[in-house]
Short mmCIF file of C-alpha atoms in Angstrom, two decimals:
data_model
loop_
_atom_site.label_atom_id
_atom_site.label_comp_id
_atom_site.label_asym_id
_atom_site.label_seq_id
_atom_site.Cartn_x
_atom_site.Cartn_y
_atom_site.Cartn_z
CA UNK A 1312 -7.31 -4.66 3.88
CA UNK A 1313 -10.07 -2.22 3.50
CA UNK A 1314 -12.95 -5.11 3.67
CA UNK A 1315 -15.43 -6.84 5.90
CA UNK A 1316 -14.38 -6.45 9.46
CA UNK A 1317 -10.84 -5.51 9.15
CA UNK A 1318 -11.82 -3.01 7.16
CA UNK A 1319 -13.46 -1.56 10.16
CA UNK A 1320 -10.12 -1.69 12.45
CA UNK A 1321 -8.58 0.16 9.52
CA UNK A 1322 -11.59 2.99 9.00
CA UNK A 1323 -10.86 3.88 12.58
CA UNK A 1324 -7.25 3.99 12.09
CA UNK A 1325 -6.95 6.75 9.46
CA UNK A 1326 -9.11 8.77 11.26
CA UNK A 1327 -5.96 8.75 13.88
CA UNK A 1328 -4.53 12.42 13.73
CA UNK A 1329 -0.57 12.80 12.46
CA UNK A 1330 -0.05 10.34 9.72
CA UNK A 1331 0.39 12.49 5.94
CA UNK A 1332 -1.31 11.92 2.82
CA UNK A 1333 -0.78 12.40 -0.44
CA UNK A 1334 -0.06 15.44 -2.46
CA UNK A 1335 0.85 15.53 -6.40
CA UNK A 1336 2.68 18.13 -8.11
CA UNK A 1337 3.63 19.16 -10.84
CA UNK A 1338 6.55 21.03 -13.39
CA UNK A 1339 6.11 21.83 -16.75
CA UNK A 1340 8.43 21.16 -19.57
CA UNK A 1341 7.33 22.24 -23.26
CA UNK A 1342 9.90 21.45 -25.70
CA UNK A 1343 7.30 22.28 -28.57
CA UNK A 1344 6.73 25.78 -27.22
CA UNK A 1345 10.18 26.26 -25.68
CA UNK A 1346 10.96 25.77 -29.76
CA UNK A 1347 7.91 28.24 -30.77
CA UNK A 1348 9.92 30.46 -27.99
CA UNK A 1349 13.04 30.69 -29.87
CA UNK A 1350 11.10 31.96 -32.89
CA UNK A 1351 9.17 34.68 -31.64
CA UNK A 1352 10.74 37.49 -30.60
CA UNK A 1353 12.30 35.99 -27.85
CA UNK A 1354 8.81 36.47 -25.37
CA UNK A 1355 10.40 33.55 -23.47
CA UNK A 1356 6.98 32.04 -22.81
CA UNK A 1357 6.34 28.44 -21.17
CA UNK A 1358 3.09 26.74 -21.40
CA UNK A 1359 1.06 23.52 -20.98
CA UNK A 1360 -0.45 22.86 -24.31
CA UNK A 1361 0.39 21.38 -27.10
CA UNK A 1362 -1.60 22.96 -30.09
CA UNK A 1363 -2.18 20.18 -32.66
CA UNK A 1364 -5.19 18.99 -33.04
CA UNK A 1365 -8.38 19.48 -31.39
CA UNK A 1366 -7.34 18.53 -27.70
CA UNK A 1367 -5.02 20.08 -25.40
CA UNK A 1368 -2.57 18.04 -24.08
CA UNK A 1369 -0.17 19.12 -21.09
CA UNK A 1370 3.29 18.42 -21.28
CA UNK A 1371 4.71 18.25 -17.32
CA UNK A 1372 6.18 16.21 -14.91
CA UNK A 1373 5.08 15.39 -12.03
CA UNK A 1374 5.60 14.28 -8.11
CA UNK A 1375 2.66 12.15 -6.16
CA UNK A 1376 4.06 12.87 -2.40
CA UNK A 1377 2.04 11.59 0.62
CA UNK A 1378 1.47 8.64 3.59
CA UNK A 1379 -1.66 6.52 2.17
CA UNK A 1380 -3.24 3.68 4.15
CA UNK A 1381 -1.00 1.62 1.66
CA UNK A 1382 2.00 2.97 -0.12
CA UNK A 1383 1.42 0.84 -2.78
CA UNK A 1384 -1.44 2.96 -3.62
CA UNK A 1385 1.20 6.03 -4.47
CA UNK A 1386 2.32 3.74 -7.71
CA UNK A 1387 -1.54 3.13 -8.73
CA UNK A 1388 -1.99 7.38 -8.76
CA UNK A 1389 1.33 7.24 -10.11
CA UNK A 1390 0.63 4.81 -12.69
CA UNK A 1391 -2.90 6.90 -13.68
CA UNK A 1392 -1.89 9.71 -13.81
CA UNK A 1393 1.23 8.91 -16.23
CA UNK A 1394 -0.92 6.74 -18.09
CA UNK A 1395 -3.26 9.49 -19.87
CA UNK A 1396 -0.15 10.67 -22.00
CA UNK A 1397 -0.90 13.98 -20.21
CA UNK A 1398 2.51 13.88 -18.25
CA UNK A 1399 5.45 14.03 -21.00
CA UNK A 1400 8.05 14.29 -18.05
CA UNK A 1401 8.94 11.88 -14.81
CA UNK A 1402 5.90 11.11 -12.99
CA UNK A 1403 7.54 10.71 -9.17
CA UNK A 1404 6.69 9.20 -5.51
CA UNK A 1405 7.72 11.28 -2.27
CA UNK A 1406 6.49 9.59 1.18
CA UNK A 1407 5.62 12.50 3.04
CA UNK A 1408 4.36 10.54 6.83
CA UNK A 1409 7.18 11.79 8.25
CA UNK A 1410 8.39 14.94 6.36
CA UNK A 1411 6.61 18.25 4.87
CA UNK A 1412 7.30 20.02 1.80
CA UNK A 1413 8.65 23.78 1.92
CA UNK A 1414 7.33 26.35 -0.48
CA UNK A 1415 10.92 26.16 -2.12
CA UNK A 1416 10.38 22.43 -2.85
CA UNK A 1417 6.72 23.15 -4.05
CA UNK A 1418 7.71 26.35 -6.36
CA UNK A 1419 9.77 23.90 -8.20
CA UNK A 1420 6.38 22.75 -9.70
CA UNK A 1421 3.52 24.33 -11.40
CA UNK A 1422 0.67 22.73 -9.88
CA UNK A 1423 0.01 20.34 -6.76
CA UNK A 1424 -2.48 17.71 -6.28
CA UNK A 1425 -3.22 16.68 -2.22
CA UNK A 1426 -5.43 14.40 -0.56
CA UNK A 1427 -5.16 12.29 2.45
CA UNK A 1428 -5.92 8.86 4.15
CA UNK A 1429 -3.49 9.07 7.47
CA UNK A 1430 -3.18 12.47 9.14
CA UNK A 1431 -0.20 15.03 7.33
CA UNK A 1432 3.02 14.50 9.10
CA UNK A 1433 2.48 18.38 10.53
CA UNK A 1434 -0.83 19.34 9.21
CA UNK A 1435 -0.89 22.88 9.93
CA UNK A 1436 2.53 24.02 8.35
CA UNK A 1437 1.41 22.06 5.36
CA UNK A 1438 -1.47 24.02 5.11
CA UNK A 1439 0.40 27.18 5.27
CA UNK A 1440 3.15 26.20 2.81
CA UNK A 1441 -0.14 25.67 0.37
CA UNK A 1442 -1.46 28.87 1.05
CA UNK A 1443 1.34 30.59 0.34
CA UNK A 1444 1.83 28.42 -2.54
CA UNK A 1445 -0.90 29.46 -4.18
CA UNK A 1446 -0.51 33.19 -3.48
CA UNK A 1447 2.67 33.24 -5.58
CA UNK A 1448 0.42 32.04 -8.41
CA UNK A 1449 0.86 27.95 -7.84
CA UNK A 1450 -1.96 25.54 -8.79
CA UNK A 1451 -3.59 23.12 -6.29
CA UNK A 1452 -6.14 20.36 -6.53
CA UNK A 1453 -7.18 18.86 -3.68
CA UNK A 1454 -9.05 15.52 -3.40
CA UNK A 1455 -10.65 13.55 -0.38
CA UNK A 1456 -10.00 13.00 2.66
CA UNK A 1457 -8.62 16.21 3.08
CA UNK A 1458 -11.94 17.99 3.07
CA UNK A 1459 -12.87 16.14 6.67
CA UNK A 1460 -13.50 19.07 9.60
CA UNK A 1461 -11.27 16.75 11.57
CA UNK A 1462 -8.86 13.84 12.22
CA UNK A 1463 -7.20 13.57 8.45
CA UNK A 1464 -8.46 17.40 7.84
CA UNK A 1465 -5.51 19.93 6.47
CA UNK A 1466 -4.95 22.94 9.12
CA UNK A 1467 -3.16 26.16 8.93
CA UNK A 1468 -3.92 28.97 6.59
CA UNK A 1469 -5.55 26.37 4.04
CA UNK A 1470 -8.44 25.85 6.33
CA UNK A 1471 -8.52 29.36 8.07
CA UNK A 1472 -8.94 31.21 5.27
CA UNK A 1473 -11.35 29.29 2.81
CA UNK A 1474 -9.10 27.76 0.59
CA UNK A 1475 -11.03 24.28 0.24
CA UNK A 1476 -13.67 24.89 -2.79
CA UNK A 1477 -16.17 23.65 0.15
CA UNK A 1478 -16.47 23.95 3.48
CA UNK A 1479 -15.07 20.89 5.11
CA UNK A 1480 -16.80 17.82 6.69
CA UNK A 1481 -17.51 14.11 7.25
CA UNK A 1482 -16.93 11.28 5.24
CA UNK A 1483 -19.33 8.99 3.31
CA UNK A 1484 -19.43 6.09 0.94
CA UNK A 1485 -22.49 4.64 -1.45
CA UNK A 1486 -22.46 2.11 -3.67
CA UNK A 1487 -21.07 2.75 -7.74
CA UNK A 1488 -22.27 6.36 -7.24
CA UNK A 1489 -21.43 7.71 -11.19
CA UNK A 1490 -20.54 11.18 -12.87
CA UNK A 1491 -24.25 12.93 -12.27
CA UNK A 1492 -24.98 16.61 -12.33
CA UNK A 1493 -22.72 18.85 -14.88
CA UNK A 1494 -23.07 22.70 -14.22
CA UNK A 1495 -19.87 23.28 -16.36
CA UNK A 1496 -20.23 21.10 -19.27
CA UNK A 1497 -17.28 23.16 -21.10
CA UNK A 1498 -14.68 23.11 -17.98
CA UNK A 1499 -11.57 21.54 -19.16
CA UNK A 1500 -11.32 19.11 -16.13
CA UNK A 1501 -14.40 17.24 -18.14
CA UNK A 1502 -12.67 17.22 -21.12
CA UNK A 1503 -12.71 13.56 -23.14
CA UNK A 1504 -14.17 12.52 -19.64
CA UNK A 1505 -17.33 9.93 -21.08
CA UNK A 1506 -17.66 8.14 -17.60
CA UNK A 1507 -16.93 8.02 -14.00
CA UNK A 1508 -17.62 5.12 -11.24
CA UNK A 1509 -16.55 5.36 -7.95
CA UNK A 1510 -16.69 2.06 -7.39
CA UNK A 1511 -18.64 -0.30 -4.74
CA UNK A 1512 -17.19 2.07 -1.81
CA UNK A 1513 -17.47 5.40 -3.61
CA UNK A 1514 -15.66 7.53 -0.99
CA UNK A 1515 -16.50 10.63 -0.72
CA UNK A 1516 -16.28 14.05 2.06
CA UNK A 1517 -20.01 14.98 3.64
CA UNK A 1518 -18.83 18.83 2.38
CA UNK A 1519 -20.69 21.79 3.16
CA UNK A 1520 -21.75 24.81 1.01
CA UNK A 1521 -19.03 26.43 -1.44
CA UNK A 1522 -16.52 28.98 0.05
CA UNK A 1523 -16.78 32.41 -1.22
CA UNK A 1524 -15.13 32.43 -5.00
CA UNK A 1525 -15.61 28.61 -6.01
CA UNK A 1526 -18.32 28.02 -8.74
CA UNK A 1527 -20.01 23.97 -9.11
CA UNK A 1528 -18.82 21.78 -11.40
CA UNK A 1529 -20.45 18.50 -11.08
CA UNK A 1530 -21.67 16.48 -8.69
CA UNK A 1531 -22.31 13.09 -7.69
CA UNK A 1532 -24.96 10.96 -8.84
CA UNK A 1533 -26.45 10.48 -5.66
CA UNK A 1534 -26.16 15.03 -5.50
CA UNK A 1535 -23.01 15.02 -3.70
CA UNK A 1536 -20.17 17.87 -4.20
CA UNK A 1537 -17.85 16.01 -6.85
CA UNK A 1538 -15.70 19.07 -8.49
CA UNK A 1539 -15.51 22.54 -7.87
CA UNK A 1540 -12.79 24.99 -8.80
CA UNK A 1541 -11.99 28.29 -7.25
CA UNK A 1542 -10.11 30.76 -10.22
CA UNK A 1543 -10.96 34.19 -8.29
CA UNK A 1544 -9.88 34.37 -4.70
CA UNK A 1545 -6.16 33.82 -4.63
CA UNK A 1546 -3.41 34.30 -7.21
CA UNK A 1547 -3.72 30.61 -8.56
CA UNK A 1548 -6.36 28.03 -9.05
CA UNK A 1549 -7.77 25.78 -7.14
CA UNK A 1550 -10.08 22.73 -7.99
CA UNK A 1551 -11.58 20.54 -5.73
CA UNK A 1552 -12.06 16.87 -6.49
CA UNK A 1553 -14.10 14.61 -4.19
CA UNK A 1554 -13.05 11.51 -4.55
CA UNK A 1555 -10.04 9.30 -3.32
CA UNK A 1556 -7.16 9.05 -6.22
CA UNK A 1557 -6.29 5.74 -5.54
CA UNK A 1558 -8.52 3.34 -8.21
CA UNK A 1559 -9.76 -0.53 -8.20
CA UNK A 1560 -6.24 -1.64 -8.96
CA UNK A 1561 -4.90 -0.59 -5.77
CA UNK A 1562 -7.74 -1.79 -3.82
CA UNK A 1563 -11.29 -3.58 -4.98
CA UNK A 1564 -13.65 -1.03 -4.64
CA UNK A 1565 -12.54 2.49 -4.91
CA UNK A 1566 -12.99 4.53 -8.34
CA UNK A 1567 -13.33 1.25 -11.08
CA UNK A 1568 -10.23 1.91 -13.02
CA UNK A 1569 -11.62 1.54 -16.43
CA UNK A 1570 -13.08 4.90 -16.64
CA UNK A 1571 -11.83 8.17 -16.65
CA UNK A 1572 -10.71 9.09 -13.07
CA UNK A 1573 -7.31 9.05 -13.66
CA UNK A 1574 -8.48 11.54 -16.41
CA UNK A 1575 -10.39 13.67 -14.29
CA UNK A 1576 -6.52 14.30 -11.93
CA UNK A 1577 -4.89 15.06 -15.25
CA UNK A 1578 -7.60 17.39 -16.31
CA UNK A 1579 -7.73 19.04 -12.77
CA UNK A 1580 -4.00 19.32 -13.07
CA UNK A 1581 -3.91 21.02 -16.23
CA UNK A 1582 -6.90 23.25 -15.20
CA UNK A 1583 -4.95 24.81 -12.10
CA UNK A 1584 -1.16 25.25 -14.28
CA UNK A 1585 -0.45 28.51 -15.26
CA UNK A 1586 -1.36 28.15 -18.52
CA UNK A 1587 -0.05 30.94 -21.58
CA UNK A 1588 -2.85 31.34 -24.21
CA UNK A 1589 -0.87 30.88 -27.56
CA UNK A 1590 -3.18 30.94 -31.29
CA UNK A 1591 -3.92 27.47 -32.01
CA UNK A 1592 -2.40 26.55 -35.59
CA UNK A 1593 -5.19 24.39 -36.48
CA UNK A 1594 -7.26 27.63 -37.21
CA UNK A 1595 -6.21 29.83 -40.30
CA UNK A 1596 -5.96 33.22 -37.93
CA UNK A 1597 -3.60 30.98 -35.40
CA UNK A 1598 -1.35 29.66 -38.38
CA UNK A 1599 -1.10 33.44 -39.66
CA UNK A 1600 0.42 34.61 -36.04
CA UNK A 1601 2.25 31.73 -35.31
CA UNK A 1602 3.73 32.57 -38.97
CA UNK A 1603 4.10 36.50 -38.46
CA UNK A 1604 5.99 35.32 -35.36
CA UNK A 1605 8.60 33.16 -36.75
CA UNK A 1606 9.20 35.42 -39.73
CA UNK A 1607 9.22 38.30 -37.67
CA UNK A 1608 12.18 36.87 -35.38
CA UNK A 1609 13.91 35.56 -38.46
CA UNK A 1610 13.80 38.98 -39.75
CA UNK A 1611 14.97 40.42 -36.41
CA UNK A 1612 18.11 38.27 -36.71
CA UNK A 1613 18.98 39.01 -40.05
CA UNK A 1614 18.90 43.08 -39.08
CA UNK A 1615 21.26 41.92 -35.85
CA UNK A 1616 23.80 39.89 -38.44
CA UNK A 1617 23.25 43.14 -40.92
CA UNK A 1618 24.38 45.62 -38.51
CA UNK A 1619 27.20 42.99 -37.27
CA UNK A 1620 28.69 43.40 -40.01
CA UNK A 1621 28.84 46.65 -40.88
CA UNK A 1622 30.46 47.19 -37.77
#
């Protein structure tokens, strides 16, 4: 348990080195677009969004794949993160304390979401496998502990070559810390987001400054680093979130799971997909194109059928 003086004996246990952590990822699957596709001139596009109405909502599925202190605490991310109607697809569990994923595995996904209790099964190629990850244009968000300089830290190129949105270091925990700054009001990881309490152990990484690229997003209310994204250095995104995933379900006091955390991964999630920007039909000028489209491809069809059969 993580309280009173066993929590203590525990504390000093994940700071152990080679023990994983947890890392989410995830696919997309559009069947709304993948029907838009088929009526547009064949562009063959994929994307996260579904258009109706005035939120975005991400159609995906998703794997949570790590070693926490308690593997019941993969089903409570699990259970979040499928639970903001976000995820359309599977929503899966991989136990990674004695395994790490290749690039192979991970470009089967569009986006990944890490963070860490126990040390990664092999630390430094699972740093590398991100990096390269997310120089063929994959997503990452990465959440405490993972931003610790050492002990449960990620190694390889991840760390080497600034791809943390801060520069790594200690852990801390206050009491109910809340959402506090917002430098990014408009960022879509905040979007439908109305509150956020880390709960009586608010955990939280001691991070340094930013790393070169990665803009603010909010912070803590105590002034802590909270989110930070990175959409300029590498080919994909990155957003940090500093927090632990795992809510007060899995464990009295972590994040209190009636507000929006789990909202805040989704968000972050969506925010780091390669994304295709498509007109939004609830705006006259975005019903017009989406209607060129599909009468443009119906016309296109009818010429191929024409010339069918005159031959």
């Amino acid at each position: 348990m993580w309280g009173g003086n066993v929590y203590v004996v525990c504390y000093l246990k994940c700071m152990l080195p080679f023990k994983p952590y947890s890392c989410l990822i995830l696919k997309m699957k559009n069947p709304i677009l993948a029907a838009l596709s088929q009526k547009s001139l064949s562009v063959g596009i994929v994307a996260s969004t579904v258009f109706f109405g005035t939120t975005s909502q991400a159609l995906a599925s998703v794997l949570i794949a790590g070693a926490p202190y308690d593997a019941s605490f993969l089903n409570d991310v699990q259970a979040k993160i499928a639970g903001t109607g976000l995820i359309s697809g599977s929503v899966d569990i991989l136990n990674v304390s004695s395994s790490t994923p290749t690039l192979a595995q991970l470009q089967a996904y569009d986006a990944v979401l890490f963070f860490s209790d126990f040390g990664f099964a092999d630390p430094t190629t699972f740093g590398n496998v991100l990096a390269d990850y997310v120089d063929a244009g994959g997503g990452v968000v990465q959440a405490t502990f993972s931003f610790w300089s050492a002990g449960v830290d990620i190694g390889g190129r991840w760390r080497a070559q600034n791809y943390d949105v801060w520069q790594p270091g200690g852990q801390n925990q206050r009491r109910n810390l809340t959402l506090g700054t917002i430098y990014d009001p408009s960022n879509p990881i905040l979007a439908g987001v109305t509150s956020f309490n880390g709960g009586s152990r608010s955990f939280y990484n001691t991070v340094g400054p930013l790393n070169p690229g990665a803009v603010a997003v909010a912070d803590w209310s105590n002034g802590a680093p909270l989110i930070a994204v990175n959409t300029s250095t590498f080919a994909g995104k990155i957003a940090g979130l500093n927090f632990y995933p795992p809510s007060s379900d899995a464990l009295s006091g972590l994040w209190v799971s009636s507000t929006d955390g789990a909202l805040l991964m989704a968000n972050s999630l969506n925010f780091v997909t390669k994304q295709v920007s498509v007109p939004e039909p609830n705006s006259l000028l975005g019903l017009f194109a989406i209607g060129t489209l599909g009468a443009a491809s119906t016309l296109k069809r009818k010429l191929k059928s024409s010339k069918s059969a005159e031959k």
